[in-house]
mmCIF file of C-alpha atoms in Angstrom:
data_model
loop_
_atom_site.group_PDB
_atom_site.id
_atom_site.type_symbol
_atom_site.label_atom_id
_atom_site.label_comp_id
_atom_site.label_asym_id
_atom_site.label_seq_id
_atom_site.Cartn_x
_atom_site.Cartn_y
_atom_site.Cartn_z
ATOM 1 C CA MET M 1032 0.000 0.000 0.000
ATOM 2 C CA LEU M 1033 1.523 3.297 -1.126
ATOM 3 C CA GLN M 1034 2.379 5.440 1.875
ATOM 4 C CA SER M 1035 0.900 8.936 1.816
ATOM 5 C CA ASN M 1036 2.921 11.670 0.115
ATOM 6 C CA LEU M 1037 5.524 9.256 -1.258
ATOM 7 C CA THR M 1038 6.133 8.561 -4.926
ATOM 8 C CA GLN M 1039 6.166 4.945 -6.094
ATOM 9 C CA GLU M 1040 9.973 4.968 -6.144
ATOM 10 C CA GLU M 1041 10.241 6.482 -2.654
ATOM 11 C CA HIS M 1042 7.806 3.942 -1.274
ATOM 12 C CA THR M 1043 9.744 1.081 -2.864
ATOM 13 C CA ALA M 1044 13.035 2.379 -1.450
ATOM 14 C CA LEU M 1045 11.497 2.586 2.023
ATOM 15 C CA ILE M 1046 10.096 -0.953 1.860
ATOM 16 C CA LEU M 1047 13.437 -2.321 0.653
ATOM 17 C CA SER M 1048 15.234 -0.465 3.476
ATOM 18 C CA ASN M 1049 13.228 -2.124 6.240
ATOM 19 C CA PRO M 1050 15.128 -5.053 7.805
ATOM 20 C CA PHE M 1051 12.042 -6.175 9.737
ATOM 21 C CA LEU M 1052 9.412 -6.779 7.067
ATOM 22 C CA GLU M 1053 6.081 -8.296 8.039
ATOM 23 C CA ASP M 1054 4.390 -10.897 5.822
ATOM 24 C CA SER M 1055 2.144 -8.344 4.120
ATOM 25 C CA GLN M 1056 5.150 -6.108 3.425
ATOM 26 C CA ILE M 1057 7.090 -9.024 1.937
ATOM 27 C CA GLU M 1058 4.239 -9.677 -0.494
ATOM 28 C CA GLU M 1059 4.093 -5.996 -1.347
ATOM 29 C CA MET M 1060 7.854 -5.871 -1.903
ATOM 30 C CA GLN M 1061 7.625 -8.810 -4.304
ATOM 31 C CA GLU M 1062 4.919 -7.011 -6.278
ATOM 32 C CA LEU M 1063 6.848 -3.731 -6.329
ATOM 33 C CA LEU M 1064 9.958 -5.376 -7.739
ATOM 34 C CA TYR M 1065 8.167 -6.237 -10.956
ATOM 35 C CA GLN M 1066 6.395 -2.963 -11.563
ATOM 36 C CA GLN M 1067 7.513 -0.349 -14.053
ATOM 37 C CA GLN M 1068 9.525 2.132 -11.997
ATOM 38 C CA ASP M 1069 12.611 4.306 -12.314
ATOM 39 C CA TRP M 1070 15.089 1.866 -10.799
ATOM 40 C CA ASN M 1071 17.948 4.323 -11.250
ATOM 41 C CA VAL M 1072 16.196 6.679 -8.828
ATOM 42 C CA ILE M 1073 15.547 3.851 -6.354
ATOM 43 C CA LEU M 1074 19.182 2.748 -6.505
ATOM 44 C CA GLY M 1075 20.277 6.318 -5.837
ATOM 45 C CA MET M 1076 17.980 6.598 -2.810
ATOM 46 C CA LEU M 1077 19.288 3.362 -1.335
ATOM 47 C CA HIS M 1078 22.843 4.562 -1.844
ATOM 48 C CA VAL M 1079 22.243 7.978 -0.257
ATOM 49 C CA HIS M 1080 20.518 6.429 2.761
ATOM 50 C CA ARG M 1081 23.169 3.670 3.052
ATOM 51 C CA THR M 1082 20.539 0.943 2.988
ATOM 52 C CA ALA M 1083 21.637 -0.941 -0.129
ATOM 53 C CA GLY M 1084 22.850 -3.847 2.006
ATOM 54 C CA ILE M 1085 19.447 -4.202 3.662
ATOM 55 C CA ALA M 1086 17.730 -4.034 0.271
ATOM 56 C CA TRP M 1087 19.952 -6.801 -1.090
ATOM 57 C CA LYS M 1088 19.326 -9.004 1.949
ATOM 58 C CA ASN M 1089 15.552 -8.524 1.631
ATOM 59 C CA ILE M 1090 15.552 -9.362 -2.075
ATOM 60 C CA LYS M 1091 17.836 -12.358 -1.617
ATOM 61 C CA ARG M 1092 15.736 -13.696 1.247
ATOM 62 C CA TYR M 1093 12.270 -13.077 -0.142
ATOM 63 C CA ALA M 1094 12.354 -12.480 -3.895
ATOM 64 C CA ILE M 1095 15.523 -13.753 -5.581
ATOM 65 C CA HIS M 1096 13.663 -16.840 -6.840
ATOM 66 C CA LEU M 1097 11.495 -14.513 -8.954
ATOM 67 C CA ARG M 1098 14.403 -12.645 -10.542
ATOM 68 C CA LYS M 1099 13.842 -14.027 -14.055
ATOM 69 C CA ASP M 1100 10.833 -11.718 -14.357
ATOM 70 C CA PHE M 1101 12.731 -8.668 -13.153
ATOM 71 C CA LYS M 1102 14.031 -6.591 -16.055
ATOM 72 C CA ALA M 1103 16.532 -4.306 -14.250
ATOM 73 C CA THR M 1104 19.092 -7.007 -13.510
ATOM 74 C CA TYR M 1105 21.822 -4.373 -13.031
ATOM 75 C CA PHE M 1106 19.858 -3.190 -9.986
ATOM 76 C CA LEU M 1107 20.241 -6.550 -8.249
ATOM 77 C CA LYS M 1108 23.921 -6.828 -9.133
ATOM 78 C CA SER M 1109 24.623 -3.308 -7.861
ATOM 79 C CA LEU M 1110 22.998 -4.103 -4.518
ATOM 80 C CA GLU M 1111 24.897 -7.374 -4.222
ATOM 81 C CA ILE M 1112 28.231 -5.675 -4.894
ATOM 82 C CA MET M 1113 27.512 -2.936 -2.346
ATOM 83 C CA TYR M 1114 26.505 -5.466 0.309
ATOM 84 C CA LYS M 1115 29.635 -7.555 -0.199
ATOM 85 C CA GLY M 1116 31.780 -4.424 -0.162
ATOM 86 C CA GLN M 1117 30.182 -3.340 3.108
ATOM 87 C CA ILE M 1118 30.986 -6.695 4.719
ATOM 88 C CA GLU M 1119 34.637 -6.447 3.741
ATOM 89 C CA THR M 1120 34.823 -2.791 4.800
ATOM 90 C CA ALA M 1121 33.332 -3.672 8.181
ATOM 91 C CA ARG M 1122 35.721 -6.577 8.672
ATOM 92 C CA ASP M 1123 38.742 -4.445 7.792
ATOM 93 C CA ASN M 1124 37.627 -1.911 10.391
ATOM 94 C CA ILE M 1125 36.890 -4.553 13.027
ATOM 95 C CA THR M 1126 40.332 -6.149 12.615
ATOM 96 C CA LEU M 1127 42.099 -2.787 12.880
ATOM 97 C CA ASN M 1128 39.959 -1.883 15.878
ATOM 98 C CA ASP M 1129 41.223 -5.016 17.645
ATOM 99 C CA GLN M 1130 44.787 -3.719 17.461
ATOM 100 C CA LEU M 1131 43.796 -0.347 18.895
ATOM 101 C CA PHE M 1132 41.633 -1.867 21.640
ATOM 102 C CA GLN M 1133 44.478 -4.128 22.744
ATOM 103 C CA ALA M 1134 46.751 -1.100 23.133
ATOM 104 C CA LEU M 1135 44.098 0.832 25.079
ATOM 105 C CA ASP M 1136 43.469 -2.161 27.359
ATOM 106 C CA GLN M 1137 47.190 -2.441 28.102
ATOM 107 C CA LYS M 1138 47.225 1.201 29.222
ATOM 108 C CA GLY M 1139 44.179 0.680 31.430
ATOM 109 C CA ILE M 1140 42.086 3.194 29.474
ATOM 110 C CA GLU M 1141 38.351 2.747 29.930
ATOM 111 C CA TYR M 1142 36.574 3.084 26.572
ATOM 112 C CA ALA M 1143 33.615 1.838 24.570
ATOM 113 C CA ILE M 1144 32.856 1.659 20.864
ATOM 114 C CA VAL M 1145 29.644 3.472 19.952
ATOM 115 C CA LYS M 1146 27.470 3.235 16.821
ATOM 116 C CA GLY M 1147 29.104 1.552 13.818
ATOM 117 C CA SER M 1148 29.856 -2.147 13.965
ATOM 118 C CA VAL M 1149 28.185 -2.728 17.337
ATOM 119 C CA ILE M 1150 24.872 -1.418 16.014
ATOM 120 C CA GLY M 1151 25.367 -3.445 12.841
ATOM 121 C CA GLN M 1152 25.482 -6.530 15.038
ATOM 122 C CA TRP M 1153 22.803 -5.561 17.568
ATOM 123 C CA ALA M 1154 20.196 -3.961 15.342
ATOM 124 C CA TYR M 1155 20.646 -6.044 12.194
ATOM 125 C CA GLY M 1156 22.588 -9.154 13.188
ATOM 126 C CA ASP M 1157 24.851 -8.612 10.165
ATOM 127 C CA VAL M 1158 27.686 -6.061 9.961
ATOM 128 C CA GLY M 1159 27.303 -5.990 6.179
ATOM 129 C CA LEU M 1160 23.897 -4.332 6.403
ATOM 130 C CA ARG M 1161 25.292 -1.089 7.776
ATOM 131 C CA LEU M 1162 27.895 1.024 5.987
ATOM 132 C CA PHE M 1163 30.195 3.017 8.242
ATOM 133 C CA GLY M 1164 33.279 4.977 7.290
ATOM 134 C CA ASP M 1165 34.764 5.701 10.698
ATOM 135 C CA ASN M 1166 34.857 4.252 14.186
ATOM 136 C CA ASP M 1167 33.608 6.146 17.226
ATOM 137 C CA LEU M 1168 35.516 5.708 20.476
ATOM 138 C CA PHE M 1169 33.804 6.876 23.672
ATOM 139 C CA ILE M 1170 36.056 7.879 26.591
ATOM 140 C CA SER M 1171 36.057 10.221 29.569
ATOM 141 C CA GLN M 1172 37.694 13.610 29.109
ATOM 142 C CA ASP M 1173 40.376 12.934 31.711
ATOM 143 C CA GLN M 1174 41.734 10.130 29.505
ATOM 144 C CA LEU M 1175 41.720 12.178 26.318
ATOM 145 C CA GLN M 1176 45.433 12.979 26.378
ATOM 146 C CA GLU M 1177 46.543 9.433 27.128
ATOM 147 C CA THR M 1178 44.243 8.061 24.413
ATOM 148 C CA GLY M 1179 45.818 10.505 21.966
ATOM 149 C CA HIS M 1180 49.287 9.266 22.915
ATOM 150 C CA VAL M 1181 48.257 5.651 22.262
ATOM 151 C CA LEU M 1182 46.827 6.545 18.854
ATOM 152 C CA LYS M 1183 49.940 8.482 17.848
ATOM 153 C CA GLU M 1184 52.209 5.636 18.959
ATOM 154 C CA LEU M 1185 50.221 3.361 16.642
ATOM 155 C CA GLY M 1186 50.762 5.729 13.702
ATOM 156 C CA TYR M 1187 47.490 7.681 13.692
ATOM 157 C CA ILE M 1188 47.515 11.347 12.661
ATOM 158 C CA GLN M 1189 44.775 13.917 13.216
ATOM 159 C CA GLY M 1190 43.859 15.291 9.823
ATOM 160 C CA SER M 1191 42.140 14.588 6.516
ATOM 161 C CA TRP M 1192 42.744 11.995 3.834
ATOM 162 C CA ASN M 1193 44.539 13.106 0.674
ATOM 163 C CA TYR M 1194 43.306 10.858 -2.127
ATOM 164 C CA GLU M 1195 46.013 12.013 -4.542
ATOM 165 C CA THR M 1196 48.974 11.155 -2.315
ATOM 166 C CA GLU M 1197 47.190 8.467 -0.272
ATOM 167 C CA THR M 1198 48.463 10.076 2.908
ATOM 168 C CA VAL M 1199 47.003 11.971 5.856
ATOM 169 C CA THR M 1200 47.239 15.757 5.687
ATOM 170 C CA PRO M 1201 47.765 16.872 9.309
ATOM 171 C CA ALA M 1202 45.196 19.273 10.732
ATOM 172 C CA LYS M 1203 46.258 22.648 12.086
ATOM 173 C CA ARG M 1204 46.614 22.833 15.845
ATOM 174 C CA LYS M 1205 44.034 25.624 16.091
ATOM 175 C CA ASP M 1206 41.475 23.483 14.253
ATOM 176 C CA ILE M 1207 42.173 20.515 16.534
ATOM 177 C CA LEU M 1208 41.680 22.657 19.644
ATOM 178 C CA TYR M 1209 38.588 24.387 18.260
ATOM 179 C CA LEU M 1210 36.831 21.078 17.640
ATOM 180 C CA ILE M 1211 37.633 19.801 21.132
ATOM 181 C CA MET M 1212 36.338 22.984 22.760
ATOM 182 C CA ASN M 1213 33.163 23.343 20.695
ATOM 183 C CA SER M 1214 31.967 19.863 19.800
ATOM 184 C CA HIS M 1215 33.309 17.524 22.493
ATOM 185 C CA GLN M 1216 34.903 15.233 19.973
ATOM 186 C CA THR M 1217 38.386 15.183 18.521
ATOM 187 C CA TYR M 1218 39.600 15.884 15.031
ATOM 188 C CA THR M 1219 39.559 12.511 13.274
ATOM 189 C CA TYR M 1220 42.582 10.268 13.793
ATOM 190 C CA MET M 1221 43.643 8.526 10.584
ATOM 191 C CA LYS M 1222 46.152 5.841 9.695
ATOM 192 C CA PRO M 1223 46.928 4.681 6.128
ATOM 193 C CA THR M 1224 46.082 1.009 5.588
ATOM 194 C CA PRO M 1225 47.772 -0.163 2.363
ATOM 195 C CA GLU M 1226 47.353 -3.747 3.558
ATOM 196 C CA CYS M 1227 43.559 -3.482 3.305
ATOM 197 C CA ARG M 1228 41.622 -4.115 0.099
ATOM 198 C CA PHE M 1229 38.592 -1.975 0.868
ATOM 199 C CA ILE M 1230 39.653 0.964 3.034
ATOM 200 C CA ASP M 1231 42.417 3.482 2.355
ATOM 201 C CA CYS M 1232 42.775 4.476 5.986
ATOM 202 C CA HIS M 1233 41.463 3.561 9.410
ATOM 203 C CA LYS M 1234 39.510 6.438 10.966
ATOM 204 C CA ILE M 1235 38.880 7.004 14.669
ATOM 205 C CA ASP M 1236 36.639 9.724 16.101
ATOM 206 C CA VAL M 1237 37.093 10.133 19.844
ATOM 207 C CA GLN M 1238 33.927 11.243 21.659
ATOM 208 C CA PHE M 1239 34.053 12.449 25.265
ATOM 209 C CA SER M 1240 30.563 13.865 25.750
ATOM 210 C CA VAL M 1241 26.975 12.715 25.374
ATOM 211 C CA ASP M 1242 25.655 16.184 24.490
ATOM 212 C CA LEU M 1243 27.358 16.472 21.105
ATOM 213 C CA MET M 1244 27.998 19.665 19.099
ATOM 214 C CA THR M 1245 27.829 21.847 22.201
ATOM 215 C CA GLY M 1246 30.109 23.075 24.947
ATOM 216 C CA ASN M 1247 27.932 21.437 27.596
ATOM 217 C CA ARG M 1248 29.886 19.248 30.003
ATOM 218 C CA THR M 1249 28.538 15.755 30.679
ATOM 219 C CA ASP M 1250 31.618 14.304 32.389
ATOM 220 C CA SER M 1251 29.741 12.550 35.198
ATOM 221 C CA ILE M 1252 27.274 10.955 32.761
ATOM 222 C CA VAL M 1253 30.117 9.729 30.549
ATOM 223 C CA GLN M 1254 31.843 8.171 33.554
ATOM 224 C CA GLU M 1255 28.607 6.502 34.666
ATOM 225 C CA MET M 1256 28.021 5.052 31.212
ATOM 226 C CA LEU M 1257 31.591 3.776 30.987
ATOM 227 C CA SER M 1258 31.272 2.177 34.427
ATOM 228 C CA ARG M 1259 28.393 0.107 32.999
ATOM 229 C CA ARG M 1260 30.137 -0.847 29.752
ATOM 230 C CA ILE M 1261 29.803 -4.426 28.558
ATOM 231 C CA GLN M 1262 31.705 -6.809 26.330
ATOM 232 C CA THR M 1263 29.793 -7.874 23.256
ATOM 233 C CA SER M 1264 30.582 -9.974 20.193
ATOM 234 C CA VAL M 1265 30.808 -8.231 16.823
ATOM 235 C CA ASP M 1266 31.393 -10.601 13.912
ATOM 236 C CA GLU M 1267 33.023 -12.998 16.420
ATOM 237 C CA HIS M 1268 35.290 -10.278 17.863
ATOM 238 C CA LEU M 1269 34.859 -9.231 21.505
ATOM 239 C CA VAL M 1270 34.620 -5.464 21.957
ATOM 240 C CA TRP M 1271 33.733 -3.062 24.749
ATOM 241 C CA SER M 1272 30.436 -1.300 24.181
ATOM 242 C CA LEU M 1273 28.044 0.888 26.105
ATOM 243 C CA LYS M 1274 25.170 -0.882 27.822
ATOM 244 C CA GLU M 1275 22.244 -1.225 25.421
ATOM 245 C CA GLU M 1276 20.093 1.447 27.077
ATOM 246 C CA ASP M 1277 23.019 3.887 27.220
ATOM 247 C CA MET M 1278 23.830 3.199 23.579
ATOM 248 C CA LEU M 1279 20.252 3.972 22.589
ATOM 249 C CA ILE M 1280 20.344 7.281 24.470
ATOM 250 C CA PHE M 1281 23.573 8.154 22.645
ATOM 251 C CA LEU M 1282 22.049 7.247 19.255
ATOM 252 C CA CYS M 1283 18.936 9.336 19.893
ATOM 253 C CA ILE M 1284 20.927 12.403 20.927
ATOM 254 C CA HIS M 1285 23.218 12.019 17.925
ATOM 255 C CA PHE M 1286 20.228 11.785 15.574
ATOM 256 C CA TYR M 1287 18.626 14.862 17.160
ATOM 257 C CA LYS M 1288 21.759 16.993 16.900
ATOM 258 C CA GLU M 1289 22.350 16.165 13.238
ATOM 259 C CA ALA M 1290 18.692 16.761 12.355
ATOM 260 C CA ILE M 1291 18.294 20.240 13.851
ATOM 261 C CA TYR M 1292 21.409 22.206 12.915
ATOM 262 C CA LEU M 1293 21.620 24.170 9.682
ATOM 263 C CA ASN M 1294 25.146 23.100 8.778
ATOM 264 C CA GLU M 1295 24.155 19.437 9.113
ATOM 265 C CA VAL M 1296 21.074 19.987 6.931
ATOM 266 C CA GLU M 1297 23.156 21.727 4.271
ATOM 267 C CA SER M 1298 25.649 18.844 4.365
ATOM 268 C CA MET M 1299 22.805 16.323 3.882
ATOM 269 C CA LYS M 1300 23.615 14.655 7.196
ATOM 270 C CA ASP M 1301 20.297 15.478 8.840
ATOM 271 C CA LEU M 1302 17.875 12.817 7.650
ATOM 272 C CA LEU M 1303 19.511 9.579 6.587
ATOM 273 C CA LEU M 1304 17.533 6.383 6.955
ATOM 274 C CA TYR M 1305 20.396 4.317 8.329
ATOM 275 C CA LYS M 1306 20.598 6.558 11.420
ATOM 276 C CA LEU M 1307 16.893 6.103 12.032
ATOM 277 C CA LEU M 1308 17.149 2.371 11.363
ATOM 278 C CA ASP M 1309 19.798 2.035 14.081
ATOM 279 C CA ILE M 1310 17.230 3.223 16.641
ATOM 280 C CA TYR M 1311 14.349 1.342 15.012
ATOM 281 C CA GLY M 1312 16.395 -1.849 14.944
ATOM 282 C CA MET M 1313 17.224 -1.695 18.637
ATOM 283 C CA PHE M 1314 13.516 -1.581 19.460
ATOM 284 C CA MET M 1315 12.691 -4.367 17.017
ATOM 285 C CA ARG M 1316 15.294 -6.834 18.310
ATOM 286 C CA GLU M 1317 13.576 -8.980 20.907
ATOM 287 C CA ASP M 1318 14.982 -8.847 24.452
ATOM 288 C CA LEU M 1319 17.724 -6.373 23.554
ATOM 289 C CA LEU M 1320 16.410 -3.442 25.609
ATOM 290 C CA ASN M 1321 15.015 -2.842 29.059
ATOM 291 C CA VAL M 1322 12.600 -0.134 27.928
ATOM 292 C CA GLU M 1323 11.613 0.946 31.433
ATOM 293 C CA LEU M 1324 15.262 1.382 32.388
ATOM 294 C CA PHE M 1325 15.874 3.340 29.189
ATOM 295 C CA VAL M 1326 13.047 5.760 30.052
ATOM 296 C CA ARG M 1327 14.207 6.167 33.667
ATOM 297 C CA ARG M 1328 17.777 6.867 32.631
ATOM 298 C CA THR M 1329 16.706 9.344 29.941
ATOM 299 C CA LYS M 1330 14.647 11.276 32.481
ATOM 300 C CA ALA M 1331 17.346 11.123 35.156
ATOM 301 C CA TYR M 1332 19.817 12.737 32.756
ATOM 302 C CA GLY M 1333 17.336 15.338 31.518
ATOM 303 C CA PHE M 1334 17.529 14.155 27.902
ATOM 304 C CA GLU M 1335 13.775 13.789 27.341
ATOM 305 C CA LYS M 1336 13.525 16.456 24.643
ATOM 306 C CA MET M 1337 16.339 15.084 22.488
ATOM 307 C CA VAL M 1338 15.334 11.444 22.867
ATOM 308 C CA TYR M 1339 11.649 12.167 22.213
ATOM 309 C CA PHE M 1340 12.634 13.932 18.978
ATOM 310 C CA ALA M 1341 14.411 10.849 17.629
ATOM 311 C CA LEU M 1342 11.683 8.434 18.714
ATOM 312 C CA HIS M 1343 9.003 10.650 17.165
ATOM 313 C CA TYR M 1344 10.832 10.508 13.834
ATOM 314 C CA VAL M 1345 11.047 6.707 14.097
ATOM 315 C CA ASN M 1346 7.293 6.481 14.613
ATOM 316 C CA GLU M 1347 6.605 8.814 11.702
ATOM 317 C CA VAL M 1348 8.582 6.652 9.277
ATOM 318 C CA PHE M 1349 7.855 3.262 10.882
ATOM 319 C CA PRO M 1350 4.474 3.702 12.617
ATOM 320 C CA HIS M 1351 3.731 2.089 15.986
ATOM 321 C CA THR M 1352 7.344 1.079 16.639
ATOM 322 C CA ILE M 1353 7.825 2.984 19.893
ATOM 323 C CA PRO M 1354 5.272 2.116 22.612
ATOM 324 C CA ASP M 1355 2.875 4.875 23.680
ATOM 325 C CA LEU M 1356 4.021 4.487 27.279
ATOM 326 C CA VAL M 1357 7.533 5.501 26.236
ATOM 327 C CA MET M 1358 6.370 8.446 24.158
ATOM 328 C CA ASP M 1359 3.991 9.694 26.854
ATOM 329 C CA ALA M 1360 6.678 9.470 29.535
ATOM 330 C CA LEU M 1361 9.172 11.533 27.519
ATOM 331 C CA GLN M 1362 6.929 14.037 25.702
ATOM 332 C CA PRO M 1363 7.917 17.679 26.363
ATOM 333 C CA GLU M 1364 5.368 20.461 26.848
ATOM 334 C CA SER M 1365 5.851 21.986 23.395
ATOM 335 C CA LEU M 1366 6.366 19.995 20.190
ATOM 336 C CA ALA M 1367 7.112 22.978 17.947
ATOM 337 C CA TYR M 1368 10.824 22.115 17.987
ATOM 338 C CA LEU M 1369 10.162 18.902 16.040
ATOM 339 C CA SER M 1370 10.035 20.878 12.780
ATOM 340 C CA GLU M 1371 12.653 23.551 13.453
ATOM 341 C CA VAL M 1372 16.132 24.089 12.017
ATOM 342 C CA LEU M 1373 18.634 26.028 14.135
ATOM 343 C CA ASP M 1374 21.672 28.123 13.354
ATOM 344 C CA ALA M 1375 23.341 28.401 16.763
ATOM 345 C CA ASN M 1376 20.321 29.272 18.952
ATOM 346 C CA ASP M 1377 18.233 30.930 16.244
ATOM 347 C CA VAL M 1378 15.372 29.231 14.440
ATOM 348 C CA VAL M 1379 16.107 29.738 10.746
ATOM 349 C CA HIS M 1380 13.494 27.458 9.233
ATOM 350 C CA THR M 1381 10.359 25.509 10.100
ATOM 351 C CA TRP M 1382 9.601 22.472 7.967
ATOM 352 C CA ASN M 1383 6.102 22.091 6.550
ATOM 353 C CA GLN M 1384 6.720 18.864 4.664
ATOM 354 C CA PRO M 1385 5.756 15.581 6.402
ATOM 355 C CA ILE M 1386 8.716 13.845 8.025
ATOM 356 C CA ARG M 1387 8.479 10.682 5.905
ATOM 357 C CA LYS M 1388 8.480 12.704 2.695
ATOM 358 C CA ARG M 1389 11.319 14.925 3.887
ATOM 359 C CA PHE M 1390 13.658 11.933 4.159
ATOM 360 C CA PHE M 1391 13.413 11.505 0.392
ATOM 361 C CA HIS M 1392 13.516 15.201 -0.531
ATOM 362 C CA ILE M 1393 17.217 15.339 -1.317
ATOM 363 C CA ASN M 1394 17.239 19.086 -2.069
ATOM 364 C CA ARG M 1395 15.286 20.019 1.045
ATOM 365 C CA SER M 1396 17.965 22.446 2.250
ATOM 366 C CA LEU M 1397 17.127 24.733 -0.695
ATOM 367 C CA GLU M 1398 13.777 25.441 0.940
ATOM 368 C CA ILE M 1399 15.333 27.038 3.968
ATOM 369 C CA GLN M 1400 14.610 30.729 4.179
ATOM 370 C CA LYS M 1401 16.625 32.323 6.937
ATOM 371 C CA HIS M 1402 14.843 34.522 9.385
ATOM 372 C CA SER M 1403 15.752 35.813 12.812
ATOM 373 C CA VAL M 1404 13.381 34.252 15.277
ATOM 374 C CA HIS M 1405 15.159 33.717 18.561
ATOM 375 C CA LYS M 1406 14.617 30.265 20.049
ATOM 376 C CA GLU M 1407 13.350 30.506 23.575
#
């Protein structure tokens, strides 16, 4: 059934991107695959939203036996290649992470991996279904310097990748310090990896706050979360991760911050399906979460507004995923912020387009008309 406000191609891309299809949706997906559509557009959407791996897995599981009737065979092959590439990319990263984690463990540094491969395993059960280009390390601020020393000893440099020379261009000291002071994460650490087939360099982003993209200090919360860290298996590799409920809080805040700020919108980082699917997947995996504990912890930390934002977006795209009890417990007094874009503290745009449609409106940032309405 075509979802309201979506074109046929957008609807097909959304169905293919869902790793938790119900029986009726599987039948609908099979029908959609053999309809006349612009498959180039669908392929582009899946690529932008980093859900090509999920689409391939759905087709292989539920519709590959019908492929002789499907005219756009290049579409299937493209998805298969992307999925296999994502598996190898993930495994390269996981292997290189092992070397770093061993060095951090030897120094007694308390850390956890957030997002990325852990979510690929938890939310999807397959690291090939989620594309990630970097690895996020979560530490307390008082171990920032020592963590930096470990990374440098292993050959990592803070900077950007130069594709022409296949080397890391070091960042300026002022830029490194500015990012630490204003975003609570470090300038990316990079290390060339000529031994790898699928990645040019191994990238590490060091996070030392929960309230990202601000100067707000959350040191005590970070330390609490790290004190609860757990070991989990990712593609048969043991890694340190945040506890499931803490990880979900982190994901929700990260989604909120990237969805509301103008520079993120203009960079097309605001509404990507894979970020929403990470949250959706954690709710869909049976027995993964203690939902009551998640709500209590969110309220104890005062993160209701940010977490509610992310969960509201999940329910708009995948209806009835988040229980009403959760939404009611976290709902803030005003919901106007759900449609606002901020530049610093100023509201510069209010979206009128439905959330589900906005995910597929690639040029949505062109609609933004700046105005000076101070956010209270």
